[in-house]
Coordinates of C-alpha atoms in Angstrom, one line a residue:
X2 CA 0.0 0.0 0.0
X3 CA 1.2 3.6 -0.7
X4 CA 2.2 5.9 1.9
X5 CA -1.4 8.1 2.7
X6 CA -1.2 11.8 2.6
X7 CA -2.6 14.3 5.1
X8 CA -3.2 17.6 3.7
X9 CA -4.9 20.5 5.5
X10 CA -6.5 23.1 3.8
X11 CA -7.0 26.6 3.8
X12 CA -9.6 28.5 2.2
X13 CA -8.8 32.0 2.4
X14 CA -11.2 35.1 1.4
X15 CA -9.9 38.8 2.1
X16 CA -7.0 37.9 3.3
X17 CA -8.6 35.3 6.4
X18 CA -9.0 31.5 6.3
X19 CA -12.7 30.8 6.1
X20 CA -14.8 27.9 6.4
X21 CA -18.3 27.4 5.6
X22 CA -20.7 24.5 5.0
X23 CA -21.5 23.1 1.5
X24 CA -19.5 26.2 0.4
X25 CA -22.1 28.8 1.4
X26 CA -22.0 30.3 4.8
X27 CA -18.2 31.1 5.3
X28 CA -17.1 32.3 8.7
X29 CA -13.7 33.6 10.0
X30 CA -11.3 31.5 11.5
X31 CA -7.7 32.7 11.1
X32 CA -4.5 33.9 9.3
X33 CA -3.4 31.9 6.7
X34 CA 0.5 32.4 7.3
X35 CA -0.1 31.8 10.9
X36 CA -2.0 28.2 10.2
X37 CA 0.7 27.3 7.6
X38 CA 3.8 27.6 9.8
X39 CA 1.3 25.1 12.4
X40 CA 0.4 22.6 10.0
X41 CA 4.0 22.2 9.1
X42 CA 5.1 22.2 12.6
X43 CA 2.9 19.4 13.4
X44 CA 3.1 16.7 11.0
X45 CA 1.0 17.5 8.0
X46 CA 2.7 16.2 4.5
X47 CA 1.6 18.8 2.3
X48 CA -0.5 21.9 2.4
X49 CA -3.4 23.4 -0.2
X50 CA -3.8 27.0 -0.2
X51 CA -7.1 28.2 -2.1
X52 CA -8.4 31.8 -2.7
X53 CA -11.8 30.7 -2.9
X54 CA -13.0 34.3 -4.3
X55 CA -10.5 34.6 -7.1
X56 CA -12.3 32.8 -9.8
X57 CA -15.6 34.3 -8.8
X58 CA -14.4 37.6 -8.5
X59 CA -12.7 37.2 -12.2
X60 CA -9.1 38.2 -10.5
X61 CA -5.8 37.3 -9.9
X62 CA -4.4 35.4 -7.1
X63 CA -3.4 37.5 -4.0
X64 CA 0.3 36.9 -3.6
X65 CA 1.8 38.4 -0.5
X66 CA 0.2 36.5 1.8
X67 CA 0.9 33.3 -0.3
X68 CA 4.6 34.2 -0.2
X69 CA 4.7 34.7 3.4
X70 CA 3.1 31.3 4.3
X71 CA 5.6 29.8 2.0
X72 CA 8.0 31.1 3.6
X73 CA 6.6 29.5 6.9
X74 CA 6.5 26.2 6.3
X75 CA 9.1 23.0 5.1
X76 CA 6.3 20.5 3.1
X77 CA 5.0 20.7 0.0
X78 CA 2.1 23.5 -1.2
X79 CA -0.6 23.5 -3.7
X80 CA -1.6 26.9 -4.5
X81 CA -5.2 27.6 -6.8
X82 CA -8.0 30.1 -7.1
X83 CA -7.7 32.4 -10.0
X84 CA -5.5 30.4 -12.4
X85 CA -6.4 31.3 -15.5
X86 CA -3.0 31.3 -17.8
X87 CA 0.6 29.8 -18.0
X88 CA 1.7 33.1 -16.7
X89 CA -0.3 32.1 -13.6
X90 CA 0.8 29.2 -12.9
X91 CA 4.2 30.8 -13.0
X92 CA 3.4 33.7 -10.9
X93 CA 2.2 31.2 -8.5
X94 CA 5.0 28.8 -8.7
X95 CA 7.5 31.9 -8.2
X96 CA 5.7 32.6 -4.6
X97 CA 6.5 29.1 -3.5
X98 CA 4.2 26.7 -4.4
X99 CA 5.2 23.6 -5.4
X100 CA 2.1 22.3 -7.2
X101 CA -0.5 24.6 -9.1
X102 CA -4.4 23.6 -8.4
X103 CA -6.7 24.7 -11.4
X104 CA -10.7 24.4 -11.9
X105 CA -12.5 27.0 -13.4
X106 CA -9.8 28.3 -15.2
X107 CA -9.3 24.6 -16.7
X108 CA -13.1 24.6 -17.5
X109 CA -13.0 27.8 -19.0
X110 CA -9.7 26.6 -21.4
X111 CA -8.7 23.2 -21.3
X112 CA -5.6 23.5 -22.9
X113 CA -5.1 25.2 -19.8
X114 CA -3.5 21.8 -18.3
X115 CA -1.7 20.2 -21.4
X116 CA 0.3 23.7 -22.0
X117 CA 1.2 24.1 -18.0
X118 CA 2.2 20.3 -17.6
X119 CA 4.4 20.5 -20.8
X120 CA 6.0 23.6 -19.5
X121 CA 6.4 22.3 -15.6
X122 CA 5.7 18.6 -15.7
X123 CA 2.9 17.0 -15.4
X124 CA 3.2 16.6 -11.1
X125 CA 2.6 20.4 -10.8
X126 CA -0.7 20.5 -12.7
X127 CA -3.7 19.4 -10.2
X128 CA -7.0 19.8 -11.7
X129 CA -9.2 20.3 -8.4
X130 CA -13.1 19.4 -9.4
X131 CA -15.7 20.8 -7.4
X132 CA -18.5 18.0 -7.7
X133 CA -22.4 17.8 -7.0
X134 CA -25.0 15.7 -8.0
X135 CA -28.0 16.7 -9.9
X136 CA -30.2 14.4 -11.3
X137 CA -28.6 11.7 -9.7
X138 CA -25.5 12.5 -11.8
X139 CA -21.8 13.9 -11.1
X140 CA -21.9 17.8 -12.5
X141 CA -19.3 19.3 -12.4
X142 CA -19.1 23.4 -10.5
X143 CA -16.8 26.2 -11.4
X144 CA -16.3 29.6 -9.8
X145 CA -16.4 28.0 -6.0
X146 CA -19.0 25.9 -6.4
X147 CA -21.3 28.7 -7.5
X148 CA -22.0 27.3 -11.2
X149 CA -23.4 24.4 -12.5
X150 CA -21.4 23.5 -16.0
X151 CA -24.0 20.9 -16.8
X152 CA -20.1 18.4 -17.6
X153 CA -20.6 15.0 -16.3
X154 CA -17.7 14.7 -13.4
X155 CA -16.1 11.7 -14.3
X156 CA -15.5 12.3 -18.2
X157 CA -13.8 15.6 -17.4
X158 CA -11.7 14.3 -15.0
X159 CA -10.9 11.8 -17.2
X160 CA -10.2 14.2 -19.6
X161 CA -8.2 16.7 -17.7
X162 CA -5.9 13.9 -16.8
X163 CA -5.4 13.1 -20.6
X164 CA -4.4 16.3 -21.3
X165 CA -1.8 16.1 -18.6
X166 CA -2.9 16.7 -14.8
X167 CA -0.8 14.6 -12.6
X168 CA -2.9 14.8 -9.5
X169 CA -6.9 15.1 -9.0
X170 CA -8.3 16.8 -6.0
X171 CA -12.6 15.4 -5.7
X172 CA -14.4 18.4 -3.9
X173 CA -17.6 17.1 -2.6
X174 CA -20.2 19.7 -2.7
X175 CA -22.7 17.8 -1.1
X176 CA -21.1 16.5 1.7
X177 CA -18.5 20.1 2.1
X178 CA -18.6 21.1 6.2
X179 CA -21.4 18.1 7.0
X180 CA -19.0 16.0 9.3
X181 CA -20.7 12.9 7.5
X182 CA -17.6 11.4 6.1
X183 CA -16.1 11.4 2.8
X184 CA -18.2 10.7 -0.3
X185 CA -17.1 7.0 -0.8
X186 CA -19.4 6.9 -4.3
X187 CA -17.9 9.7 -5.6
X188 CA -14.1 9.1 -4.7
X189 CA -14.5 5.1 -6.0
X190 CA -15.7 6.6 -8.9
X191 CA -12.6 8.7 -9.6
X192 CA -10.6 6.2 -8.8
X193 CA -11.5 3.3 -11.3
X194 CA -11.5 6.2 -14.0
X195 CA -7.6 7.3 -13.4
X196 CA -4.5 6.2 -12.6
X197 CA -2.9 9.0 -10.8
X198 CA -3.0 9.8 -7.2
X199 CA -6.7 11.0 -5.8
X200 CA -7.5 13.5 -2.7
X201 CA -10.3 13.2 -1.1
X202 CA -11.8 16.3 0.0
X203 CA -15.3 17.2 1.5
X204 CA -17.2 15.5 4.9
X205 CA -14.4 14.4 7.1
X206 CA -15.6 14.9 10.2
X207 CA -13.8 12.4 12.8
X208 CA -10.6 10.8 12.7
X209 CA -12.3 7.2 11.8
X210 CA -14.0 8.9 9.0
X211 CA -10.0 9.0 7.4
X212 CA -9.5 5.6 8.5
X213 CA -13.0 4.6 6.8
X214 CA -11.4 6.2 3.6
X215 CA -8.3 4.6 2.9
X216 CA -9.8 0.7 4.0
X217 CA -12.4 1.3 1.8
X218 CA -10.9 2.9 -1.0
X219 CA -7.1 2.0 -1.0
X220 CA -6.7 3.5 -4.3
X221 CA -6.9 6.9 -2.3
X222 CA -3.8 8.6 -1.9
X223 CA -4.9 11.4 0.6
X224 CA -7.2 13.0 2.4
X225 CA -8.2 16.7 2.8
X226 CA -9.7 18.3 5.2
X227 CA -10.3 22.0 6.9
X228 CA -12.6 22.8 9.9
X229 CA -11.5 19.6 11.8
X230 CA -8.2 20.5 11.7
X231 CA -8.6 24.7 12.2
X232 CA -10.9 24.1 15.0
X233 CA -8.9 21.2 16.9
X234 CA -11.7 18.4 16.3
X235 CA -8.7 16.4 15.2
X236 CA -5.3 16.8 15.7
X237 CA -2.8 15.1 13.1
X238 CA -0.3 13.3 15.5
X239 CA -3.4 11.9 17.2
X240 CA -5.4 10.7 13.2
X241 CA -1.7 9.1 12.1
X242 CA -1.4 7.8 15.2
X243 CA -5.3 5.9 14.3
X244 CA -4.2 4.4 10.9
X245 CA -1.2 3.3 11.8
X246 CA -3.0 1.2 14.6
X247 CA -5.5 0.2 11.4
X248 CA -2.5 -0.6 8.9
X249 CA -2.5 1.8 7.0
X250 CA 0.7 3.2 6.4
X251 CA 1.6 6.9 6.7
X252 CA 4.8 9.5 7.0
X253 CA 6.6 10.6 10.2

């Protein structure tokens, strides 16, 4: 079995990391350079840093703050919100991120991925999806969550992978902030479509719920998760602590 990631995640609008509940609803809960320099500290393996607003707002990525939390913290970050171009993903890259996360921007311009992974290889390209069903169907959202493409979920991400995404990041819209635990469904679904590694992002809302995760769907490579983490539900020592007692193997 491959080494599971833990990834925290921080959602930041104006400047603040926010958290909400099926993306609506967002509330304050700190400073992004201050949470980075914590997650590092205590254990996380890599770090995803979104401005949530960027895309909807039709803007650029704020910057300073990103290069200040990068220069907090000694694991890997995936920077997105607002990538629309090449010259984004370098802008981006050039703050300290070590992987670029696009959505809307890929939606918008597919060629989007195939010209950035030719550029910076395919392992910096991670095509985050926001998904939500409708009709009993996988659609996929752009612009936060906030529009309904009318794409089916699992051809794009096929797609996007095709074209040259190393990495695919499955945002559950339905089960965002519930606590319910991760949308299994969804996540198998990805994973029997691709072959490169899968986050799962969206419902954790217990340390078991990770541990339910990875038995059920080894083809997972990590989990994501926010509130748990910001608001000490869960503390990461503690969750690898779990799945190593479960077998499941994971770093430091």
């Amino acid at each position: 079995m491959i080494t599971k990631r833990i990834i925290p995640c921080l959602d930041v609008k104006d400047g603040r990391v926010v958290k909400g509940v099926n993306f609506a609803g967002l509330s304050d809960v700190s400073s992004p350079v201050a949470l980075a320099k914590y997650y590092s500290d205590c254990g996380a393996d890599e770090l995803v840093f979104y401005d949530i607003t960027a895309s909807a707002e039709g803007r650029a990525l704020f910057t300073d703050i990103l290069t200040e939390a990068a220069g907090q913290i000694f694991i890997p970050l995936t920077v997105g919100g607002g990538i629309r171009t090449v010259d984004d993903f370098d802008r981006v890259l050039k703050c300290g991120a070590d992987k670029v996360s696009v959505n809307s921007g890929a939606i918008a311009d597919p060629s989007l991925i195939g010209a950035a992974a030719k550029k910076y290889g395919d392992q910096c390209v991670v095509l985050s999806c926001d998904i939500k069903r409708v009709d009993g169907a996988f659609h996929v959202f752009a612009k936060g969550g906030r529009e309904d493409t009318g794409w089916e979920a699992i051809s794009w991400i096929k797609r996007g992978v095709s074209l040259g995404a190393g990495e695919v990041v499955v945002n559950s819209i339905d089960t965002d902030g519930v606590k319910g635990g991760f949308d299994l469904e969804m996540l198998q679904a990805v994973c029997d479509a691709v072959d490169v590694p899968v986050v799962a992002s969206g419902g954790a809302g217990s340390a078991r719920d990770f541990v339910t995760l990875f038995e059920t769907i080894p083809a997972v490579s990590a989990g994501l998760a926010a509130s748990i983490f910001h608001f000490g539900e869960v503390e990461i020592a503690q969750l690898k602590q779990l799945l190593r007692e479960h077998n499941i193997l994971v770093r430091g």
